[in-house]
Amino acid sequence: MTESLLPDANLPLPRHIAVIMDGNGRWARRRSLPRLMGHREGVKSVRETVTACAEMHIDALTLYAFSTENWGRPSREVTGLMRLLRNYLVREVEEMIENDIRLVAMGRLEQLPGTVRKALDRAMAMTAHCRGMVLNLALSYSGRTELVDAVQRLAAGVARGEIAPENIDEAAIGSFLYHSELPEPDLVIRTSGEQRISNFMIWQIAYAELFFADVPWPDFRQPHLYAAIREFQRRDRRFGLVPGAISEKAG
Ligand code: IPE
Ligand code: IPE
Ligand code: MG
């Protein structure tokens, strides 16, 4: 990779990058392979993306790995995905610690098989002291179920008399979302050429920059990540204001 293809060192990087990792099945189908081979190849892209983001000192990287809707896929595919996920968590934890990466997860984690839950809990505990990048895995996740969970907790607070309805504002709602301590994503990347959000962080990405990469996830590697960030650096984020009025907010 030549120097010119790196993100511009003089411009801000996104603080939080969120990735909709799509296109594993089509990658495999094009090679007449079973879909699971695409998911397996996709793990290599996960490794490369995680390492590259940690090296750039990105604050947070969220990877959409499995949606609540994905439970409806054929059971063989779901089982294979869960096995890959467990293996990833077991094998990568040392590397995460070396790279000072703290692992967290969001979604209906109680729906994951026990073996995955165990590996996830162990990896999160073993990296809890890390202070570099936060790697947030969206597992059994959907933006709408996240809002349902948030509204239920908010309503419980109201019922207990701890929250007055008139005090419910954007910040209050945001505080009930999963990992509300993380900055909102500045950049959302979706691979595979599909241009949709598929129920991903629908509250938090209200003002995110969207980048759609034509390559399927297994082909998405460091040069594609750098290209997405360079494109982000060229965007003019206005947050509904006029040009030049928002530099402190965008930084
Ligand atoms: C993304 O690839 C991985 C998951 C959703 C788990 P897909 O499996 O959706 O691949 P395509 O979109 O069918 O090609
Ligand atoms: C989104 O991809 C979910 C993940 C990447 C985990 P999907 O393949 O499930 O989404 P649709 O079906 O194309 O909307
Ligand atoms: Mg897909």
PDB file of N, CA, C and O in Angstrom, residues 61-119:
ATOM      1  N   LEU A  61     -15.143   0.429  17.186  1.00  0.00           N
ATOM      2  CA  LEU A  61     -15.510  -0.257  15.947  1.00  0.00           C
ATOM      3  C   LEU A  61     -16.660  -1.190  16.285  1.00  0.00           C
ATOM      4  O   LEU A  61     -16.528  -2.055  17.152  1.00  0.00           O
ATOM      5  N   THR A  62     -17.796  -0.979  15.640  1.00  0.00           N
ATOM      6  CA  THR A  62     -18.927  -1.889  15.836  1.00  0.00           C
ATOM      7  C   THR A  62     -19.089  -2.744  14.595  1.00  0.00           C
ATOM      8  O   THR A  62     -19.109  -2.228  13.478  1.00  0.00           O
ATOM      9  N   LEU A  63     -19.181  -4.043  14.786  1.00  0.00           N
ATOM     10  CA  LEU A  63     -19.365  -4.973  13.663  1.00  0.00           C
ATOM     11  C   LEU A  63     -20.729  -5.651  13.803  1.00  0.00           C
ATOM     12  O   LEU A  63     -21.008  -6.291  14.828  1.00  0.00           O
ATOM     13  N   TYR A  64     -21.546  -5.490  12.770  1.00  0.00           N
ATOM     14  CA  TYR A  64     -22.868  -6.142  12.751  1.00  0.00           C
ATOM     15  C   TYR A  64     -22.635  -7.570  12.274  1.00  0.00           C
ATOM     16  O   TYR A  64     -22.426  -7.817  11.087  1.00  0.00           O
ATOM     17  N   ALA A  65     -22.633  -8.491  13.225  1.00  0.00           N
ATOM     18  CA  ALA A  65     -22.241  -9.869  12.910  1.00  0.00           C
ATOM     19  C   ALA A  65     -23.442 -10.796  12.755  1.00  0.00           C
ATOM     20  O   ALA A  65     -23.375 -11.775  12.021  1.00  0.00           O
ATOM     21  N   PHE A  66     -24.533 -10.504  13.493  1.00  0.00           N
ATOM     22  CA  PHE A  66     -25.691 -11.405  13.426  1.00  0.00           C
ATOM     23  C   PHE A  66     -26.924 -10.631  13.890  1.00  0.00           C
ATOM     24  O   PHE A  66     -26.955 -10.107  15.002  1.00  0.00           O
ATOM     25  N   SER A  67     -27.932 -10.575  13.024  1.00  0.00           N
ATOM     26  CA  SER A  67     -29.126  -9.798  13.370  1.00  0.00           C
ATOM     27  C   SER A  67     -30.188 -10.701  13.986  1.00  0.00           C
ATOM     28  O   SER A  67     -30.155 -11.933  13.817  1.00  0.00           O
ATOM     29  N   THR A  68     -31.150 -10.102  14.662  1.00  0.00           N
ATOM     30  CA  THR A  68     -32.264 -10.911  15.202  1.00  0.00           C
ATOM     31  C   THR A  68     -32.979 -11.617  14.047  1.00  0.00           C
ATOM     32  O   THR A  68     -33.429 -12.751  14.192  1.00  0.00           O
ATOM     33  N   GLU A  69     -33.047 -10.964  12.898  1.00  0.00           N
ATOM     34  CA  GLU A  69     -33.705 -11.567  11.729  1.00  0.00           C
ATOM     35  C   GLU A  69     -32.916 -12.772  11.196  1.00  0.00           C
ATOM     36  O   GLU A  69     -33.495 -13.697  10.625  1.00  0.00           O
ATOM     37  N   ASN A  70     -31.598 -12.758  11.392  1.00  0.00           N
ATOM     38  CA  ASN A  70     -30.765 -13.857  10.874  1.00  0.00           C
ATOM     39  C   ASN A  70     -31.070 -15.209  11.540  1.00  0.00           C
ATOM     40  O   ASN A  70     -30.729 -16.258  10.989  1.00  0.00           O
ATOM     41  N   TRP A  71     -31.755 -15.204  12.703  1.00  0.00           N
ATOM     42  CA  TRP A  71     -32.159 -16.486  13.315  1.00  0.00           C
ATOM     43  C   TRP A  71     -33.079 -17.264  12.381  1.00  0.00           C
ATOM     44  O   TRP A  71     -33.228 -18.480  12.503  1.00  0.00           O
ATOM     45  N   GLY A  72     -33.732 -16.581  11.460  1.00  0.00           N
ATOM     46  CA  GLY A  72     -34.658 -17.234  10.541  1.00  0.00           C
ATOM     47  C   GLY A  72     -33.977 -17.945   9.381  1.00  0.00           C
ATOM     48  O   GLY A  72     -34.648 -18.554   8.541  1.00  0.00           O
ATOM     49  N   ARG A  73     -32.672 -17.902   9.289  1.00  0.00           N
ATOM     50  CA  ARG A  73     -31.952 -18.607   8.214  1.00  0.00           C
ATOM     51  C   ARG A  73     -31.954 -20.123   8.478  1.00  0.00           C
ATOM     52  O   ARG A  73     -32.236 -20.552   9.592  1.00  0.00           O
ATOM     53  N   PRO A  74     -31.638 -20.936   7.461  1.00  0.00           N
ATOM     54  CA  PRO A  74     -31.614 -22.390   7.666  1.00  0.00           C
ATOM     55  C   PRO A  74     -30.746 -22.749   8.869  1.00  0.00           C
ATOM     56  O   PRO A  74     -29.695 -22.125   9.095  1.00  0.00           O
ATOM     57  N   SER A  75     -31.183 -23.738   9.640  1.00  0.00           N
ATOM     58  CA  SER A  75     -30.513 -24.023  10.915  1.00  0.00           C
ATOM     59  C   SER A  75     -29.043 -24.404  10.707  1.00  0.00           C
ATOM     60  O   SER A  75     -28.200 -24.116  11.548  1.00  0.00           O
ATOM     61  N   ARG A  76     -28.733 -25.019   9.560  1.00  0.00           N
ATOM     62  CA  ARG A  76     -27.335 -25.395   9.330  1.00  0.00           C
ATOM     63  C   ARG A  76     -26.438 -24.147   9.237  1.00  0.00           C
ATOM     64  O   ARG A  76     -25.321 -24.124   9.741  1.00  0.00           O
ATOM     65  N   GLU A  77     -26.980 -23.112   8.585  1.00  0.00           N
ATOM     66  CA  GLU A  77     -26.198 -21.878   8.459  1.00  0.00           C
ATOM     67  C   GLU A  77     -26.053 -21.195   9.827  1.00  0.00           C
ATOM     68  O   GLU A  77     -24.968 -20.729  10.188  1.00  0.00           O
ATOM     69  N   VAL A  78     -27.158 -21.175  10.592  1.00  0.00           N
ATOM     70  CA  VAL A  78     -27.103 -20.528  11.915  1.00  0.00           C
ATOM     71  C   VAL A  78     -26.096 -21.259  12.813  1.00  0.00           C
ATOM     72  O   VAL A  78     -25.249 -20.628  13.456  1.00  0.00           O
ATOM     73  N   THR A  79     -26.156 -22.579  12.811  1.00  0.00           N
ATOM     74  CA  THR A  79     -25.233 -23.364  13.637  1.00  0.00           C
ATOM     75  C   THR A  79     -23.787 -23.108  13.220  1.00  0.00           C
ATOM     76  O   THR A  79     -22.899 -22.926  14.056  1.00  0.00           O
ATOM     77  N   GLY A  80     -23.553 -23.082  11.913  1.00  0.00           N
ATOM     78  CA  GLY A  80     -22.198 -22.834  11.411  1.00  0.00           C
ATOM     79  C   GLY A  80     -21.702 -21.445  11.799  1.00  0.00           C
ATOM     80  O   GLY A  80     -20.540 -21.277  12.195  1.00  0.00           O
ATOM     81  N   LEU A  81     -22.585 -20.455  11.706  1.00  0.00           N
ATOM     82  CA  LEU A  81     -22.200 -19.095  12.093  1.00  0.00           C
ATOM     83  C   LEU A  81     -21.855 -19.024  13.576  1.00  0.00           C
ATOM     84  O   LEU A  81     -20.887 -18.364  13.971  1.00  0.00           O
ATOM     85  N   MET A  82     -22.642 -19.711  14.396  1.00  0.00           N
ATOM     86  CA  MET A  82     -22.394 -19.696  15.842  1.00  0.00           C
ATOM     87  C   MET A  82     -21.053 -20.377  16.169  1.00  0.00           C
ATOM     88  O   MET A  82     -20.315 -19.932  17.032  1.00  0.00           O
ATOM     89  N   ARG A  83     -20.737 -21.440  15.415  1.00  0.00           N
ATOM     90  CA  ARG A  83     -19.465 -22.117  15.651  1.00  0.00           C
ATOM     91  C   ARG A  83     -18.294 -21.198  15.272  1.00  0.00           C
ATOM     92  O   ARG A  83     -17.307 -21.084  15.993  1.00  0.00           O
ATOM     93  N   LEU A  84     -18.441 -20.517  14.134  1.00  0.00           N
ATOM     94  CA  LEU A  84     -17.393 -19.579  13.705  1.00  0.00           C
ATOM     95  C   LEU A  84     -17.196 -18.470  14.729  1.00  0.00           C
ATOM     96  O   LEU A  84     -16.073 -18.069  15.041  1.00  0.00           O
ATOM     97  N   LEU A  85     -18.318 -17.988  15.252  1.00  0.00           N
ATOM     98  CA  LEU A  85     -18.273 -16.908  16.230  1.00  0.00           C
ATOM     99  C   LEU A  85     -17.546 -17.365  17.501  1.00  0.00           C
ATOM    100  O   LEU A  85     -16.666 -16.663  18.011  1.00  0.00           O
ATOM    101  N   ARG A  86     -17.911 -18.549  17.955  1.00  0.00           N
ATOM    102  CA  ARG A  86     -17.255 -19.071  19.160  1.00  0.00           C
ATOM    103  C   ARG A  86     -15.753 -19.235  18.918  1.00  0.00           C
ATOM    104  O   ARG A  86     -14.933 -18.816  19.734  1.00  0.00           O
ATOM    105  N   ASN A  87     -15.390 -19.823  17.787  1.00  0.00           N
ATOM    106  CA  ASN A  87     -13.965 -20.023  17.494  1.00  0.00           C
ATOM    107  C   ASN A  87     -13.231 -18.690  17.412  1.00  0.00           C
ATOM    108  O   ASN A  87     -12.107 -18.554  17.897  1.00  0.00           O
ATOM    109  N   TYR A  88     -13.876 -17.709  16.794  1.00  0.00           N
ATOM    110  CA  TYR A  88     -13.254 -16.386  16.688  1.00  0.00           C
ATOM    111  C   TYR A  88     -12.965 -15.832  18.081  1.00  0.00           C
ATOM    112  O   TYR A  88     -11.865 -15.352  18.363  1.00  0.00           O
ATOM    113  N   LEU A  89     -13.964 -15.936  18.964  1.00  0.00           N
ATOM    114  CA  LEU A  89     -13.812 -15.367  20.307  1.00  0.00           C
ATOM    115  C   LEU A  89     -12.710 -16.080  21.084  1.00  0.00           C
ATOM    116  O   LEU A  89     -11.931 -15.447  21.802  1.00  0.00           O
ATOM    117  N   VAL A  90     -12.634 -17.389  20.919  1.00  0.00           N
ATOM    118  CA  VAL A  90     -11.615 -18.159  21.649  1.00  0.00           C
ATOM    119  C   VAL A  90     -10.225 -17.844  21.099  1.00  0.00           C
ATOM    120  O   VAL A  90      -9.276 -17.625  21.848  1.00  0.00           O
ATOM    121  N   ARG A  91     -10.115 -17.782  19.754  1.00  0.00           N
ATOM    122  CA  ARG A  91      -8.782 -17.658  19.150  1.00  0.00           C
ATOM    123  C   ARG A  91      -8.226 -16.238  19.176  1.00  0.00           C
ATOM    124  O   ARG A  91      -7.020 -16.043  19.146  1.00  0.00           O
ATOM    125  N   GLU A  92      -9.101 -15.251  19.176  1.00  0.00           N
ATOM    126  CA  GLU A  92      -8.629 -13.874  18.994  1.00  0.00           C
ATOM    127  C   GLU A  92      -8.345 -13.130  20.285  1.00  0.00           C
ATOM    128  O   GLU A  92      -7.814 -12.034  20.258  1.00  0.00           O
ATOM    129  N   VAL A  93      -8.731 -13.717  21.416  1.00  0.00           N
ATOM    130  CA  VAL A  93      -8.677 -12.932  22.648  1.00  0.00           C
ATOM    131  C   VAL A  93      -7.242 -12.489  22.988  1.00  0.00           C
ATOM    132  O   VAL A  93      -7.033 -11.331  23.400  1.00  0.00           O
ATOM    133  N   GLU A  94      -6.258 -13.361  22.742  1.00  0.00           N
ATOM    134  CA  GLU A  94      -4.875 -12.970  23.059  1.00  0.00           C
ATOM    135  C   GLU A  94      -4.447 -11.776  22.205  1.00  0.00           C
ATOM    136  O   GLU A  94      -3.820 -10.836  22.681  1.00  0.00           O
ATOM    137  N   GLU A  95      -4.793 -11.848  20.931  1.00  0.00           N
ATOM    138  CA  GLU A  95      -4.451 -10.770  19.997  1.00  0.00           C
ATOM    139  C   GLU A  95      -5.148  -9.459  20.393  1.00  0.00           C
ATOM    140  O   GLU A  95      -4.577  -8.376  20.304  1.00  0.00           O
ATOM    141  N   MET A  96      -6.384  -9.592  20.865  1.00  0.00           N
ATOM    142  CA  MET A  96      -7.100  -8.391  21.332  1.00  0.00           C
ATOM    143  C   MET A  96      -6.345  -7.756  22.491  1.00  0.00           C
ATOM    144  O   MET A  96      -6.162  -6.541  22.527  1.00  0.00           O
ATOM    145  N   ILE A  97      -5.904  -8.583  23.429  1.00  0.00           N
ATOM    146  CA  ILE A  97      -5.189  -8.058  24.594  1.00  0.00           C
ATOM    147  C   ILE A  97      -3.892  -7.381  24.125  1.00  0.00           C
ATOM    148  O   ILE A  97      -3.578  -6.266  24.550  1.00  0.00           O
ATOM    149  N   GLU A  98      -3.175  -8.048  23.204  1.00  0.00           N
ATOM    150  CA  GLU A  98      -1.923  -7.464  22.675  1.00  0.00           C
ATOM    151  C   GLU A  98      -2.165  -6.101  22.039  1.00  0.00           C
ATOM    152  O   GLU A  98      -1.351  -5.194  22.141  1.00  0.00           O
ATOM    153  N   ASN A  99      -3.307  -5.973  21.365  1.00  0.00           N
ATOM    154  CA  ASN A  99      -3.622  -4.707  20.689  1.00  0.00           C
ATOM    155  C   ASN A  99      -4.412  -3.738  21.577  1.00  0.00           C
ATOM    156  O   ASN A  99      -4.922  -2.726  21.097  1.00  0.00           O
ATOM    157  N   ASP A 100      -4.555  -4.081  22.868  1.00  0.00           N
ATOM    158  CA  ASP A 100      -5.237  -3.222  23.841  1.00  0.00           C
ATOM    159  C   ASP A 100      -6.699  -2.962  23.459  1.00  0.00           C
ATOM    160  O   ASP A 100      -7.212  -1.865  23.630  1.00  0.00           O
ATOM    161  N   ILE A 101      -7.349  -3.988  22.914  1.00  0.00           N
ATOM    162  CA  ILE A 101      -8.743  -3.865  22.454  1.00  0.00           C
ATOM    163  C   ILE A 101      -9.680  -4.407  23.527  1.00  0.00           C
ATOM    164  O   ILE A 101      -9.512  -5.539  23.999  1.00  0.00           O
ATOM    165  N   ARG A 102     -10.669  -3.607  23.888  1.00  0.00           N
ATOM    166  CA  ARG A 102     -11.683  -4.059  24.857  1.00  0.00           C
ATOM    167  C   ARG A 102     -12.902  -4.548  24.086  1.00  0.00           C
ATOM    168  O   ARG A 102     -13.464  -3.804  23.276  1.00  0.00           O
ATOM    169  N   LEU A 103     -13.279  -5.789  24.331  1.00  0.00           N
ATOM    170  CA  LEU A 103     -14.423  -6.370  23.627  1.00  0.00           C
ATOM    171  C   LEU A 103     -15.707  -6.136  24.410  1.00  0.00           C
ATOM    172  O   LEU A 103     -15.762  -6.385  25.619  1.00  0.00           O
ATOM    173  N   VAL A 104     -16.740  -5.650  23.713  1.00  0.00           N
ATOM    174  CA  VAL A 104     -18.084  -5.566  24.296  1.00  0.00           C
ATOM    175  C   VAL A 104     -19.052  -6.119  23.242  1.00  0.00           C
ATOM    176  O   VAL A 104     -18.664  -6.380  22.102  1.00  0.00           O
ATOM    177  N   ALA A 105     -20.298  -6.301  23.629  1.00  0.00           N
ATOM    178  CA  ALA A 105     -21.281  -6.835  22.680  1.00  0.00           C
ATOM    179  C   ALA A 105     -22.624  -6.192  22.957  1.00  0.00           C
ATOM    180  O   ALA A 105     -22.881  -5.715  24.059  1.00  0.00           O
ATOM    181  N   MET A 106     -23.465  -6.160  21.927  1.00  0.00           N
ATOM    182  CA  MET A 106     -24.814  -5.618  22.134  1.00  0.00           C
ATOM    183  C   MET A 106     -25.820  -6.455  21.365  1.00  0.00           C
ATOM    184  O   MET A 106     -25.535  -6.961  20.283  1.00  0.00           O
ATOM    185  N   GLY A 107     -26.998  -6.589  21.943  1.00  0.00           N
ATOM    186  CA  GLY A 107     -28.064  -7.365  21.319  1.00  0.00           C
ATOM    187  C   GLY A 107     -28.735  -8.227  22.363  1.00  0.00           C
ATOM    188  O   GLY A 107     -28.489  -8.077  23.563  1.00  0.00           O
ATOM    189  N   ARG A 108     -29.600  -9.109  21.904  1.00  0.00           N
ATOM    190  CA  ARG A 108     -30.273 -10.043  22.826  1.00  0.00           C
ATOM    191  C   ARG A 108     -29.324 -11.217  23.076  1.00  0.00           C
ATOM    192  O   ARG A 108     -29.507 -12.308  22.537  1.00  0.00           O
ATOM    193  N   LEU A 109     -28.282 -10.938  23.864  1.00  0.00           N
ATOM    194  CA  LEU A 109     -27.186 -11.894  24.022  1.00  0.00           C
ATOM    195  C   LEU A 109     -27.649 -13.186  24.684  1.00  0.00           C
ATOM    196  O   LEU A 109     -27.056 -14.248  24.490  1.00  0.00           O
ATOM    197  N   GLU A 110     -28.757 -13.091  25.449  1.00  0.00           N
ATOM    198  CA  GLU A 110     -29.265 -14.293  26.128  1.00  0.00           C
ATOM    199  C   GLU A 110     -29.788 -15.316  25.113  1.00  0.00           C
ATOM    200  O   GLU A 110     -29.974 -16.486  25.449  1.00  0.00           O
ATOM    201  N   GLN A 111     -30.014 -14.902  23.871  1.00  0.00           N
ATOM    202  CA  GLN A 111     -30.497 -15.847  22.845  1.00  0.00           C
ATOM    203  C   GLN A 111     -29.358 -16.659  22.215  1.00  0.00           C
ATOM    204  O   GLN A 111     -29.608 -17.594  21.471  1.00  0.00           O
ATOM    205  N   LEU A 112     -28.124 -16.272  22.484  1.00  0.00           N
ATOM    206  CA  LEU A 112     -26.990 -16.994  21.890  1.00  0.00           C
ATOM    207  C   LEU A 112     -26.827 -18.355  22.559  1.00  0.00           C
ATOM    208  O   LEU A 112     -27.120 -18.492  23.747  1.00  0.00           O
ATOM    209  N   PRO A 113     -26.319 -19.366  21.822  1.00  0.00           N
ATOM    210  CA  PRO A 113     -26.085 -20.671  22.460  1.00  0.00           C
ATOM    211  C   PRO A 113     -25.096 -20.532  23.621  1.00  0.00           C
ATOM    212  O   PRO A 113     -24.242 -19.643  23.615  1.00  0.00           O
ATOM    213  N   GLY A 114     -25.217 -21.437  24.601  1.00  0.00           N
ATOM    214  CA  GLY A 114     -24.374 -21.386  25.802  1.00  0.00           C
ATOM    215  C   GLY A 114     -22.884 -21.338  25.505  1.00  0.00           C
ATOM    216  O   GLY A 114     -22.138 -20.609  26.164  1.00  0.00           O
ATOM    217  N   THR A 115     -22.448 -22.097  24.484  1.00  0.00           N
ATOM    218  CA  THR A 115     -21.008 -22.133  24.179  1.00  0.00           C
ATOM    219  C   THR A 115     -20.519 -20.756  23.715  1.00  0.00           C
ATOM    220  O   THR A 115     -19.411 -20.333  24.043  1.00  0.00           O
ATOM    221  N   VAL A 116     -21.357 -20.070  22.940  1.00  0.00           N
ATOM    222  CA  VAL A 116     -20.978 -18.732  22.451  1.00  0.00           C
ATOM    223  C   VAL A 116     -20.996 -17.739  23.610  1.00  0.00           C
ATOM    224  O   VAL A 116     -20.085 -16.930  23.774  1.00  0.00           O
ATOM    225  N   ARG A 117     -22.050 -17.837  24.438  1.00  0.00           N
ATOM    226  CA  ARG A 117     -22.152 -16.943  25.605  1.00  0.00           C
ATOM    227  C   ARG A 117     -20.920 -17.068  26.494  1.00  0.00           C
ATOM    228  O   ARG A 117     -20.352 -16.067  26.955  1.00  0.00           O
ATOM    229  N   LYS A 118     -20.505 -18.303  26.699  1.00  0.00           N
ATOM    230  CA  LYS A 118     -19.361 -18.559  27.577  1.00  0.00           C
ATOM    231  C   LYS A 118     -18.089 -17.942  26.996  1.00  0.00           C
ATOM    232  O   LYS A 118     -17.339 -17.252  27.695  1.00  0.00           O
ATOM    233  N   ALA A 119     -17.868 -18.184  25.699  1.00  0.00           N
ATOM    234  CA  ALA A 119     -16.663 -17.641  25.050  1.00  0.00           C
ATOM    235  C   ALA A 119     -16.710 -16.113  25.036  1.00  0.00           C
ATOM    236  O   ALA A 119     -15.686 -15.437  25.224  1.00  0.00           O
TER     237      ALA A 119
END
